[in-house]
Each structure stands twice: as C-alpha cells, then as structure tokens.
GROMACS .gro file of C-alpha atoms in nm:
model
  394
    1UNK     CA    1  -6.079   5.487  -0.277
    2UNK     CA    2  -6.369   5.504  -0.038
    3UNK     CA    3  -6.373   5.242   0.234
    4UNK     CA    4  -6.738   5.173   0.182
    5UNK     CA    5  -6.917   5.164  -0.150
    6UNK     CA    6  -7.288   5.104  -0.169
    7UNK     CA    7  -7.486   4.997  -0.467
    8UNK     CA    8  -7.860   4.999  -0.419
    9UNK     CA    9  -7.956   4.731  -0.666
   10UNK     CA   10  -8.267   4.532  -0.734
   11UNK     CA   11  -8.201   4.163  -0.788
   12UNK     CA   12  -8.434   3.968  -1.010
   13UNK     CA   13  -8.364   3.697  -1.265
   14UNK     CA   14  -8.207   3.661  -1.601
   15UNK     CA   15  -8.447   3.387  -1.685
   16UNK     CA   16  -8.762   3.368  -1.479
   17UNK     CA   17  -8.807   3.014  -1.603
   18UNK     CA   18  -8.464   2.890  -1.493
   19UNK     CA   19  -8.477   3.050  -1.146
   20UNK     CA   20  -8.850   3.033  -1.085
   21UNK     CA   21  -8.893   3.406  -1.023
   22UNK     CA   22  -9.144   3.653  -1.154
   23UNK     CA   23  -9.053   4.017  -1.210
   24UNK     CA   24  -9.206   4.251  -0.954
   25UNK     CA   25  -9.252   4.617  -1.030
   26UNK     CA   26  -9.208   4.760  -0.681
   27UNK     CA   27  -8.974   4.587  -0.437
   28UNK     CA   28  -9.068   4.700  -0.089
   29UNK     CA   29  -8.781   4.588   0.133
   30UNK     CA   30  -8.403   4.577   0.121
   31UNK     CA   31  -8.172   4.281   0.168
   32UNK     CA   32  -7.808   4.376   0.216
   33UNK     CA   33  -7.528   4.149   0.099
   34UNK     CA   34  -7.170   4.244   0.177
   35UNK     CA   35  -6.825   4.199   0.029
   36UNK     CA   36  -6.515   4.207   0.250
   37UNK     CA   37  -6.204   4.138   0.045
   38UNK     CA   38  -5.892   4.270  -0.124
   39UNK     CA   39  -5.943   4.514  -0.412
   40UNK     CA   40  -5.610   4.698  -0.400
   41UNK     CA   41  -5.246   4.595  -0.406
   42UNK     CA   42  -5.080   4.288  -0.558
   43UNK     CA   43  -5.375   4.059  -0.489
   44UNK     CA   44  -5.643   4.304  -0.600
   45UNK     CA   45  -5.750   4.089  -0.893
   46UNK     CA   46  -5.895   3.824  -0.664
   47UNK     CA   47  -6.138   4.061  -0.494
   48UNK     CA   48  -6.209   4.274  -0.799
   49UNK     CA   49  -6.336   3.961  -0.973
   50UNK     CA   50  -6.580   3.906  -0.685
   51UNK     CA   51  -6.708   4.262  -0.692
   52UNK     CA   52  -6.746   4.271  -1.069
   53UNK     CA   53  -6.945   3.949  -1.064
   54UNK     CA   54  -7.177   4.094  -0.802
   55UNK     CA   55  -7.212   4.418  -0.996
   56UNK     CA   56  -7.278   4.247  -1.328
   57UNK     CA   57  -7.538   4.012  -1.183
   58UNK     CA   58  -7.696   4.300  -0.994
   59UNK     CA   59  -7.722   4.523  -1.297
   60UNK     CA   60  -7.868   4.241  -1.503
   61UNK     CA   61  -8.137   4.134  -1.260
   62UNK     CA   62  -8.213   4.490  -1.153
   63UNK     CA   63  -8.415   4.537  -1.470
   64UNK     CA   64  -8.636   4.244  -1.368
   65UNK     CA   65  -8.766   4.428  -1.062
   66UNK     CA   66  -8.655   4.234  -0.754
   67UNK     CA   67  -8.629   3.890  -0.598
   68UNK     CA   68  -8.914   3.724  -0.414
   69UNK     CA   69  -8.817   3.536  -0.099
   70UNK     CA   70  -9.119   3.387   0.069
   71UNK     CA   71  -9.399   3.640   0.050
   72UNK     CA   72  -9.168   3.942   0.037
   73UNK     CA   73  -8.993   4.101  -0.258
   74UNK     CA   74  -8.655   4.254  -0.191
   75UNK     CA   75  -8.420   4.505  -0.339
   76UNK     CA   76  -8.060   4.406  -0.270
   77UNK     CA   77  -7.804   4.658  -0.157
   78UNK     CA   78  -7.439   4.558  -0.198
   79UNK     CA   79  -7.192   4.696   0.057
   80UNK     CA   80  -6.820   4.651  -0.017
   81UNK     CA   81  -6.506   4.692   0.191
   82UNK     CA   82  -6.143   4.676   0.073
   83UNK     CA   83  -5.933   4.484   0.326
   84UNK     CA   84  -5.610   4.586   0.150
   85UNK     CA   85  -5.508   4.230   0.247
   86UNK     CA   86  -5.469   4.351   0.604
   87UNK     CA   87  -5.610   4.153   0.897
   88UNK     CA   88  -5.701   4.461   1.102
   89UNK     CA   89  -5.891   4.615   0.814
   90UNK     CA   90  -6.060   4.282   0.745
   91UNK     CA   91  -6.193   4.268   1.100
   92UNK     CA   92  -6.303   4.631   1.076
   93UNK     CA   93  -6.482   4.549   0.753
   94UNK     CA   94  -6.675   4.260   0.904
   95UNK     CA   95  -6.769   4.474   1.203
   96UNK     CA   96  -6.898   4.735   0.958
   97UNK     CA   97  -7.113   4.468   0.794
   98UNK     CA   98  -7.261   4.383   1.134
   99UNK     CA   99  -7.336   4.750   1.198
  100UNK     CA  100  -7.514   4.761   0.862
  101UNK     CA  101  -7.731   4.464   0.966
  102UNK     CA  102  -7.574   4.234   0.709
  103UNK     CA  103  -7.589   3.858   0.765
  104UNK     CA  104  -7.434   3.738   0.437
  105UNK     CA  105  -7.087   3.839   0.316
  106UNK     CA  106  -6.874   3.728   0.020
  107UNK     CA  107  -6.500   3.711   0.101
  108UNK     CA  108  -6.232   3.754   0.229
  109UNK     CA  109  -5.981   3.641  -0.036
  110UNK     CA  110  -5.675   3.536   0.167
  111UNK     CA  111  -5.609   3.298   0.457
  112UNK     CA  112  -5.506   3.554   0.723
  113UNK     CA  113  -5.795   3.791   0.651
  114UNK     CA  114  -6.047   3.507   0.644
  115UNK     CA  115  -5.923   3.391   0.984
  116UNK     CA  116  -5.935   3.748   1.118
  117UNK     CA  117  -6.307   3.794   1.051
  118UNK     CA  118  -6.412   3.458   1.197
  119UNK     CA  119  -6.466   3.576   1.560
  120UNK     CA  120  -6.687   3.863   1.446
  121UNK     CA  121  -6.889   3.645   1.210
  122UNK     CA  122  -6.950   3.377   1.472
  123UNK     CA  123  -7.028   3.624   1.750
  124UNK     CA  124  -7.270   3.835   1.549
  125UNK     CA  125  -7.438   3.582   1.321
  126UNK     CA  126  -7.279   3.633   0.978
  127UNK     CA  127  -7.237   3.366   0.710
  128UNK     CA  128  -6.933   3.444   0.497
  129UNK     CA  129  -6.797   3.288   0.179
  130UNK     CA  130  -6.415   3.309   0.187
  131UNK     CA  131  -6.174   3.224  -0.091
  132UNK     CA  132  -5.924   3.088   0.159
  133UNK     CA  133  -5.812   2.735   0.231
  134UNK     CA  134  -5.750   2.667   0.606
  135UNK     CA  135  -5.964   2.369   0.700
  136UNK     CA  136  -6.028   2.502   1.049
  137UNK     CA  137  -6.258   2.765   0.895
  138UNK     CA  138  -6.490   2.495   0.763
  139UNK     CA  139  -6.464   2.207   1.010
  140UNK     CA  140  -6.648   2.184   1.341
  141UNK     CA  141  -6.678   2.366   1.572
  142UNK     CA  142  -6.665   2.636   1.300
  143UNK     CA  143  -6.986   2.657   1.097
  144UNK     CA  144  -7.025   3.013   0.961
  145UNK     CA  145  -6.776   3.000   0.672
  146UNK     CA  146  -6.850   2.848   0.329
  147UNK     CA  147  -6.556   2.789   0.095
  148UNK     CA  148  -6.632   2.970  -0.231
  149UNK     CA  149  -6.388   2.784  -0.457
  150UNK     CA  150  -6.186   2.466  -0.502
  151UNK     CA  151  -5.912   2.433  -0.237
  152UNK     CA  152  -5.551   2.351  -0.321
  153UNK     CA  153  -5.571   2.027  -0.118
  154UNK     CA  154  -5.855   1.925  -0.349
  155UNK     CA  155  -5.711   2.041  -0.682
  156UNK     CA  156  -5.344   1.966  -0.610
  157UNK     CA  157  -5.383   1.589  -0.582
  158UNK     CA  158  -5.602   1.585  -0.895
  159UNK     CA  159  -5.344   1.783  -1.097
  160UNK     CA  160  -5.044   1.583  -0.976
  161UNK     CA  161  -5.222   1.253  -1.041
  162UNK     CA  162  -5.318   1.361  -1.392
  163UNK     CA  163  -4.964   1.474  -1.473
  164UNK     CA  164  -4.814   1.160  -1.326
  165UNK     CA  165  -5.040   0.937  -1.533
  166UNK     CA  166  -5.046   1.142  -1.854
  167UNK     CA  167  -4.718   1.337  -1.864
  168UNK     CA  168  -4.484   1.100  -1.683
  169UNK     CA  169  -4.415   1.335  -1.391
  170UNK     CA  170  -4.199   1.167  -1.125
  171UNK     CA  171  -4.032   1.458  -0.945
  172UNK     CA  172  -4.170   1.787  -0.816
  173UNK     CA  173  -4.052   2.113  -0.659
  174UNK     CA  174  -4.247   2.379  -0.471
  175UNK     CA  175  -4.194   2.755  -0.457
  176UNK     CA  176  -4.407   2.984  -0.239
  177UNK     CA  177  -4.414   3.337  -0.103
  178UNK     CA  178  -4.297   3.359   0.257
  179UNK     CA  179  -4.643   3.430   0.396
  180UNK     CA  180  -4.888   3.213   0.581
  181UNK     CA  181  -5.143   3.128   0.311
  182UNK     CA  182  -4.884   3.044   0.045
  183UNK     CA  183  -4.673   2.840   0.288
  184UNK     CA  184  -4.982   2.651   0.403
  185UNK     CA  185  -5.068   2.570   0.042
  186UNK     CA  186  -4.711   2.459  -0.019
  187UNK     CA  187  -4.731   2.219   0.275
  188UNK     CA  188  -5.059   2.076   0.148
  189UNK     CA  189  -4.907   2.026  -0.195
  190UNK     CA  190  -4.602   1.849  -0.050
  191UNK     CA  191  -4.824   1.607   0.141
  192UNK     CA  192  -5.030   1.534  -0.170
  193UNK     CA  193  -4.720   1.480  -0.382
  194UNK     CA  194  -4.569   1.238  -0.133
  195UNK     CA  195  -4.895   1.047  -0.110
  196UNK     CA  196  -4.877   0.993  -0.486
  197UNK     CA  197  -4.520   0.870  -0.465
  198UNK     CA  198  -4.364   1.177  -0.631
  199UNK     CA  199  -4.011   1.275  -0.532
  200UNK     CA  200  -4.004   1.622  -0.374
  201UNK     CA  201  -3.679   1.790  -0.480
  202UNK     CA  202  -3.730   2.135  -0.328
  203UNK     CA  203  -3.967   2.336  -0.108
  204UNK     CA  204  -3.835   2.691  -0.133
  205UNK     CA  205  -3.974   3.036  -0.050
  206UNK     CA  206  -3.930   3.401  -0.155
  207UNK     CA  207  -4.019   3.733   0.002
  208UNK     CA  208  -4.364   3.856  -0.102
  209UNK     CA  209  -4.227   4.183  -0.245
  210UNK     CA  210  -3.979   4.006  -0.476
  211UNK     CA  211  -3.969   4.127  -0.836
  212UNK     CA  212  -3.648   3.964  -0.960
  213UNK     CA  213  -3.702   3.588  -0.929
  214UNK     CA  214  -3.378   3.465  -1.085
  215UNK     CA  215  -3.211   3.410  -0.744
  216UNK     CA  216  -3.516   3.221  -0.614
  217UNK     CA  217  -3.561   2.988  -0.909
  218UNK     CA  218  -3.197   2.922  -1.001
  219UNK     CA  219  -3.146   2.646  -0.739
  220UNK     CA  220  -3.469   2.476  -0.848
  221UNK     CA  221  -3.383   2.493  -1.218
  222UNK     CA  222  -3.052   2.317  -1.143
  223UNK     CA  223  -3.246   2.028  -0.984
  224UNK     CA  224  -3.449   1.977  -1.305
  225UNK     CA  225  -3.784   1.874  -1.149
  226UNK     CA  226  -4.049   1.739  -1.385
  227UNK     CA  227  -4.300   1.980  -1.229
  228UNK     CA  228  -4.255   2.316  -1.055
  229UNK     CA  229  -4.555   2.417  -0.843
  230UNK     CA  230  -4.606   2.786  -0.760
  231UNK     CA  231  -4.795   2.750  -0.433
  232UNK     CA  232  -5.048   3.023  -0.357
  233UNK     CA  233  -4.907   3.247  -0.627
  234UNK     CA  234  -5.086   3.574  -0.702
  235UNK     CA  235  -5.180   3.661  -1.059
  236UNK     CA  236  -4.930   3.943  -1.084
  237UNK     CA  237  -4.643   3.728  -0.957
  238UNK     CA  238  -4.689   3.411  -1.162
  239UNK     CA  239  -4.567   3.561  -1.494
  240UNK     CA  240  -4.251   3.692  -1.328
  241UNK     CA  241  -4.160   3.348  -1.194
  242UNK     CA  242  -4.249   3.175  -1.520
  243UNK     CA  243  -4.033   3.415  -1.721
  244UNK     CA  244  -3.738   3.381  -1.481
  245UNK     CA  245  -3.753   3.000  -1.484
  246UNK     CA  246  -3.781   2.972  -1.863
  247UNK     CA  247  -3.505   3.225  -1.929
  248UNK     CA  248  -3.280   3.023  -1.697
  249UNK     CA  249  -3.344   2.716  -1.909
  250UNK     CA  250  -3.615   2.531  -1.717
  251UNK     CA  251  -3.803   2.303  -1.959
  252UNK     CA  252  -4.031   2.111  -1.724
  253UNK     CA  253  -4.398   2.163  -1.644
  254UNK     CA  254  -4.523   2.445  -1.421
  255UNK     CA  255  -4.852   2.471  -1.232
  256UNK     CA  256  -5.047   2.655  -0.964
  257UNK     CA  257  -5.355   2.574  -0.758
  258UNK     CA  258  -5.466   2.937  -0.748
  259UNK     CA  259  -5.671   3.096  -1.025
  260UNK     CA  260  -5.474   3.298  -1.278
  261UNK     CA  261  -5.552   3.566  -1.534
  262UNK     CA  262  -5.476   3.500  -1.901
  263UNK     CA  263  -5.409   3.867  -1.978
  264UNK     CA  264  -5.155   3.895  -1.696
  265UNK     CA  265  -4.978   3.581  -1.817
  266UNK     CA  266  -4.973   3.714  -2.172
  267UNK     CA  267  -4.849   4.059  -2.074
  268UNK     CA  268  -4.594   3.938  -1.820
  269UNK     CA  269  -4.455   3.620  -1.975
  270UNK     CA  270  -4.582   3.601  -2.334
  271UNK     CA  271  -4.515   3.271  -2.508
  272UNK     CA  272  -4.299   3.161  -2.214
  273UNK     CA  273  -4.624   3.099  -2.024
  274UNK     CA  274  -4.748   2.844  -2.278
  275UNK     CA  275  -4.819   2.514  -2.104
  276UNK     CA  276  -4.872   2.671  -1.759
  277UNK     CA  277  -5.135   2.470  -1.571
  278UNK     CA  278  -5.373   2.617  -1.315
  279UNK     CA  279  -5.719   2.579  -1.166
  280UNK     CA  280  -5.955   2.761  -1.396
  281UNK     CA  281  -6.293   2.910  -1.336
  282UNK     CA  282  -6.583   2.672  -1.290
  283UNK     CA  283  -6.690   2.680  -1.653
  284UNK     CA  284  -6.575   2.580  -1.999
  285UNK     CA  285  -6.734   2.650  -2.338
  286UNK     CA  286  -6.844   2.287  -2.349
  287UNK     CA  287  -7.050   2.302  -2.027
  288UNK     CA  288  -7.175   2.664  -2.024
  289UNK     CA  289  -7.546   2.727  -2.035
  290UNK     CA  290  -7.702   3.009  -2.236
  291UNK     CA  291  -7.738   3.201  -1.910
  292UNK     CA  292  -7.364   3.172  -1.843
  293UNK     CA  293  -7.286   3.293  -2.194
  294UNK     CA  294  -7.512   3.591  -2.136
  295UNK     CA  295  -7.343   3.662  -1.801
  296UNK     CA  296  -7.003   3.666  -1.974
  297UNK     CA  297  -7.134   3.900  -2.243
  298UNK     CA  298  -7.275   4.143  -1.986
  299UNK     CA  299  -6.963   4.126  -1.769
  300UNK     CA  300  -6.746   4.209  -2.070
  301UNK     CA  301  -6.978   4.491  -2.169
  302UNK     CA  302  -6.969   4.639  -1.818
  303UNK     CA  303  -6.599   4.597  -1.740
  304UNK     CA  304  -6.414   4.587  -2.070
  305UNK     CA  305  -6.283   4.233  -2.053
  306UNK     CA  306  -6.376   3.903  -1.891
  307UNK     CA  307  -6.147   3.703  -1.666
  308UNK     CA  308  -6.158   3.326  -1.629
  309UNK     CA  309  -6.164   3.349  -1.249
  310UNK     CA  310  -6.511   3.502  -1.262
  311UNK     CA  311  -6.643   3.166  -1.384
  312UNK     CA  312  -6.598   3.064  -1.021
  313UNK     CA  313  -6.680   3.392  -0.848
  314UNK     CA  314  -7.025   3.411  -1.012
  315UNK     CA  315  -7.150   3.129  -0.790
  316UNK     CA  316  -7.135   3.268  -0.434
  317UNK     CA  317  -7.417   3.518  -0.482
  318UNK     CA  318  -7.633   3.256  -0.649
  319UNK     CA  319  -7.589   3.015  -0.359
  320UNK     CA  320  -7.686   3.282  -0.106
  321UNK     CA  321  -7.999   3.381  -0.293
  322UNK     CA  322  -8.111   3.026  -0.367
  323UNK     CA  323  -8.064   2.923  -0.003
  324UNK     CA  324  -8.268   3.220   0.116
  325UNK     CA  325  -8.541   3.138  -0.136
  326UNK     CA  326  -8.550   2.781  -0.009
  327UNK     CA  327  -8.588   2.899   0.351
  328UNK     CA  328  -8.711   3.259   0.391
  329UNK     CA  329  -8.659   3.236   0.769
  330UNK     CA  330  -8.288   3.257   0.696
  331UNK     CA  331  -8.315   3.623   0.593
  332UNK     CA  332  -8.229   3.728   0.949
  333UNK     CA  333  -8.129   3.393   1.101
  334UNK     CA  334  -7.810   3.223   0.984
  335UNK     CA  335  -7.896   2.911   1.187
  336UNK     CA  336  -8.189   2.859   0.950
  337UNK     CA  337  -7.948   2.910   0.660
  338UNK     CA  338  -7.721   2.637   0.797
  339UNK     CA  339  -8.011   2.392   0.824
  340UNK     CA  340  -8.104   2.452   0.461
  341UNK     CA  341  -7.750   2.399   0.334
  342UNK     CA  342  -7.771   2.025   0.404
  343UNK     CA  343  -8.066   1.971   0.170
  344UNK     CA  344  -8.043   2.247  -0.092
  345UNK     CA  345  -8.065   2.109  -0.445
  346UNK     CA  346  -8.181   2.338  -0.724
  347UNK     CA  347  -8.096   2.359  -1.096
  348UNK     CA  348  -7.757   2.511  -1.177
  349UNK     CA  349  -7.841   2.802  -1.409
  350UNK     CA  350  -7.484   2.834  -1.535
  351UNK     CA  351  -7.435   2.482  -1.666
  352UNK     CA  352  -7.591   2.270  -1.936
  353UNK     CA  353  -7.777   1.955  -1.844
  354UNK     CA  354  -7.923   1.861  -1.510
  355UNK     CA  355  -7.642   1.975  -1.278
  356UNK     CA  356  -7.753   2.110  -0.940
  357UNK     CA  357  -7.650   2.382  -0.699
  358UNK     CA  358  -7.567   2.175  -0.392
  359UNK     CA  359  -7.332   2.241  -0.103
  360UNK     CA  360  -7.042   1.997  -0.075
  361UNK     CA  361  -6.738   1.949   0.148
  362UNK     CA  362  -6.822   1.635   0.347
  363UNK     CA  363  -6.503   1.463   0.234
  364UNK     CA  364  -6.274   1.754   0.321
  365UNK     CA  365  -6.453   1.909   0.618
  366UNK     CA  366  -6.700   1.656   0.757
  367UNK     CA  367  -6.986   1.898   0.687
  368UNK     CA  368  -7.128   2.081   0.386
  369UNK     CA  369  -6.934   2.406   0.397
  370UNK     CA  370  -6.835   2.455   0.034
  371UNK     CA  371  -7.017   2.567  -0.278
  372UNK     CA  372  -7.050   2.286  -0.529
  373UNK     CA  373  -6.882   2.390  -0.854
  374UNK     CA  374  -6.694   2.197  -1.123
  375UNK     CA  375  -6.317   2.160  -1.077
  376UNK     CA  376  -6.182   2.283  -1.409
  377UNK     CA  377  -5.806   2.248  -1.466
  378UNK     CA  378  -5.670   2.456  -1.752
  379UNK     CA  379  -5.354   2.497  -1.958
  380UNK     CA  380  -5.248   2.839  -2.087
  381UNK     CA  381  -5.174   2.854  -2.458
  382UNK     CA  382  -5.122   3.161  -2.678
  383UNK     CA  383  -5.322   3.409  -2.472
  384UNK     CA  384  -5.607   3.191  -2.350
  385UNK     CA  385  -5.687   2.899  -2.124
  386UNK     CA  386  -5.765   2.559  -2.269
  387UNK     CA  387  -5.941   2.289  -2.068
  388UNK     CA  388  -5.710   2.010  -1.955
  389UNK     CA  389  -5.970   1.813  -1.757
  390UNK     CA  390  -6.286   1.860  -1.546
  391UNK     CA  391  -6.375   1.679  -1.225
  392UNK     CA  392  -6.566   1.740  -0.898
  393UNK     CA  393  -6.525   1.771  -0.522
  394UNK     CA  394  -6.684   1.489  -0.319
   0.00000   0.00000   0.00000
C-alpha cells in the first residue's frame, strides 16, 4: 500500500438547493483536505469508513463542477495517510499534511495517534477531526481538534440509564483491551455506571492480540452481571468476545460504546450476536433525508456494501466545507475557522426536518469542539442494526 494516495476531485453539491451551491464548469484553484488514520490492521475498518465516505462524496459532487467558497471556486484534492495505528507514523502523516499545505485533516481514529499529531497540528495551524475520546484534545488550552463522533462518556451514561430504566439492569462488568484508549474508555464507563448507582462487578482486561477469549470472559460469566460492556472494542474483536461469552453460558446483555459493523457481527458470531447494543451511525431510516438515502446508494455502488458507521463518518467533510463557506478567510487561516465554529448554523442535508449542522461540546469540553450529530443507539438483530433510541449531545 502506498503511504500517500491522492485523489484530485472536484467537490460540488448533490443538491444545489439544499447546499446553496451552483455548479461551475471550470474550477480554478485547489483546496486540499487530508486524512490521517488507520486503514490497515485490526482497526482498519474505522479509517476505511472515513476514506470511503470522502471518496463517495467526492465522486458524487465532482460531476457538479466544484465548490464556491467566497468568490473562488475550488477543486478539492484528498490526501490520505495510513497510520497503521502507530504514533510515529501518525506524526509523520500530519507532518506530511503540513508539507502539502493542508490545513484541514480528518482523523486520526485512535486515542494514542490523535494525541501524537496534536503538537504538529497546533504548531503548524491544522484543524483535525479525530475519532478519539481524550477530553484534553478538546478542552482549553487545546483548540485545534474537533471530535468527529459521539464519545463513550456521552453515550455510555445514556445507554446505562436506558437499560437500567427499561431492562432492569442493576449490575455491570467491563472488559477492555490492555491499551490506552480502551482502558480510558473503561474508566469512563465505570465512573458513569457508579454515578447511576449500578454495581460494578468486574473491570478486566485482555491483551490486544487475543483471539481465544474464553479465559478472559470466564471469570466475568461466573459473576453473572446484568450487562457486560466491551470498552473500546474493535469491530473485528467484538464478535469473538460475544461468541466466547455466549458459548460459556452468559445470558445477560452486552454493549459497546464504539461503532460496530453488522457484517462482522454476523460473520463472527451469527445469531449469538443478537441483542448486542452499540452506538450506531448518526442516521436511521426514520430520520434520513433523500440526500442521505442517495449517499448510501452511491456508497454501496462504489464500495460493494454500506456500513452503519459511515452514517457518522459522512459528517466531518460536510462540517469542514460548510464552515469554509461561511467564512472564506478560513481557507488558509484556522483561527478564522475557530471563530466561525461558535456561530455556524446551516441546514443538515442528511436529516429530515429542520435540523442544523452546528458544533457542540460545551457540556463536555467547555467549548464547541465536536460535530453535532444525532446519538443513535442500536441493537443488532439477525444481520442488521435496529434503532433502540435516539438522543443528542448538549
């Protein structure tokens, strides 16, 4: 795999009415947007979803001729870098973005790699949209990172509260990979559970390269918790744990605060995954706009199958472009971008009704450093995700 992949793509609009753009035949200048994230290894699915969303949106709007920001029409060139979930490569990737003159980057996808790129981003004026949860990335004095998804400390309390009130959950156990991001998410979950008055029966860990999970889950199964939370679990690992727990006789509920893939659950755990609860993508059939339906159709056409996580990943690019449209000075000045984040409010093209694209995060971070998307909690059943409930951050 090449370290750098470039796609020279013209970004326009799917619906000139919904985004307020007019097709332009000849885009004169180029705006580069980068991706620095994991697209290989066990966590590849997280970054691949990002890249495919960017590619699908790019291919779609390319036919419309370009995007007008201020008085200038731009082609957009996408530059991608695979971190391989390695902090050194992540830093190298962000430095490459700076060398390319890029000010706006989507990713990274994990806590350590998101932390690794922060010094480069702040030193060289890059806004980046990580899918990582450490609050220090988004609270002052930090100001260059924008959380691209719902954090576990936002979704966890909502899930536990729902299950306590609707499923009678009173006890809970946590299982996480022995790595920093998963352990951090486990700690956040424990705090949320205790705040709700749930009894924490276990807070165990396993090595990240584990494939046989019977030894890890056996002690937890014996404790019979009402809910087993798989903290920070990767899509390829979740089915293995689910299968091990069910085959050992666990009959309680299971959940995760990380996005999962229905096909991986089906292939890895089959019917044993039925009832598994996780944070879904920021869309459901009930709230999708016609533009979102068209995005899903094009994504499926381009990549063979659609994954629920892309319902969330579709948003980062849209937020970048809409913020630049609202303040063209931000093209080469991230301080102007930051100013605009506080007041941005434009129609959400991916949802029905009058929902807006607005930055959020005041409650969690004390400043608007998170994309505003619906918090959709799903339950896996027979090969697909079904909506359990929908709520919002802030």
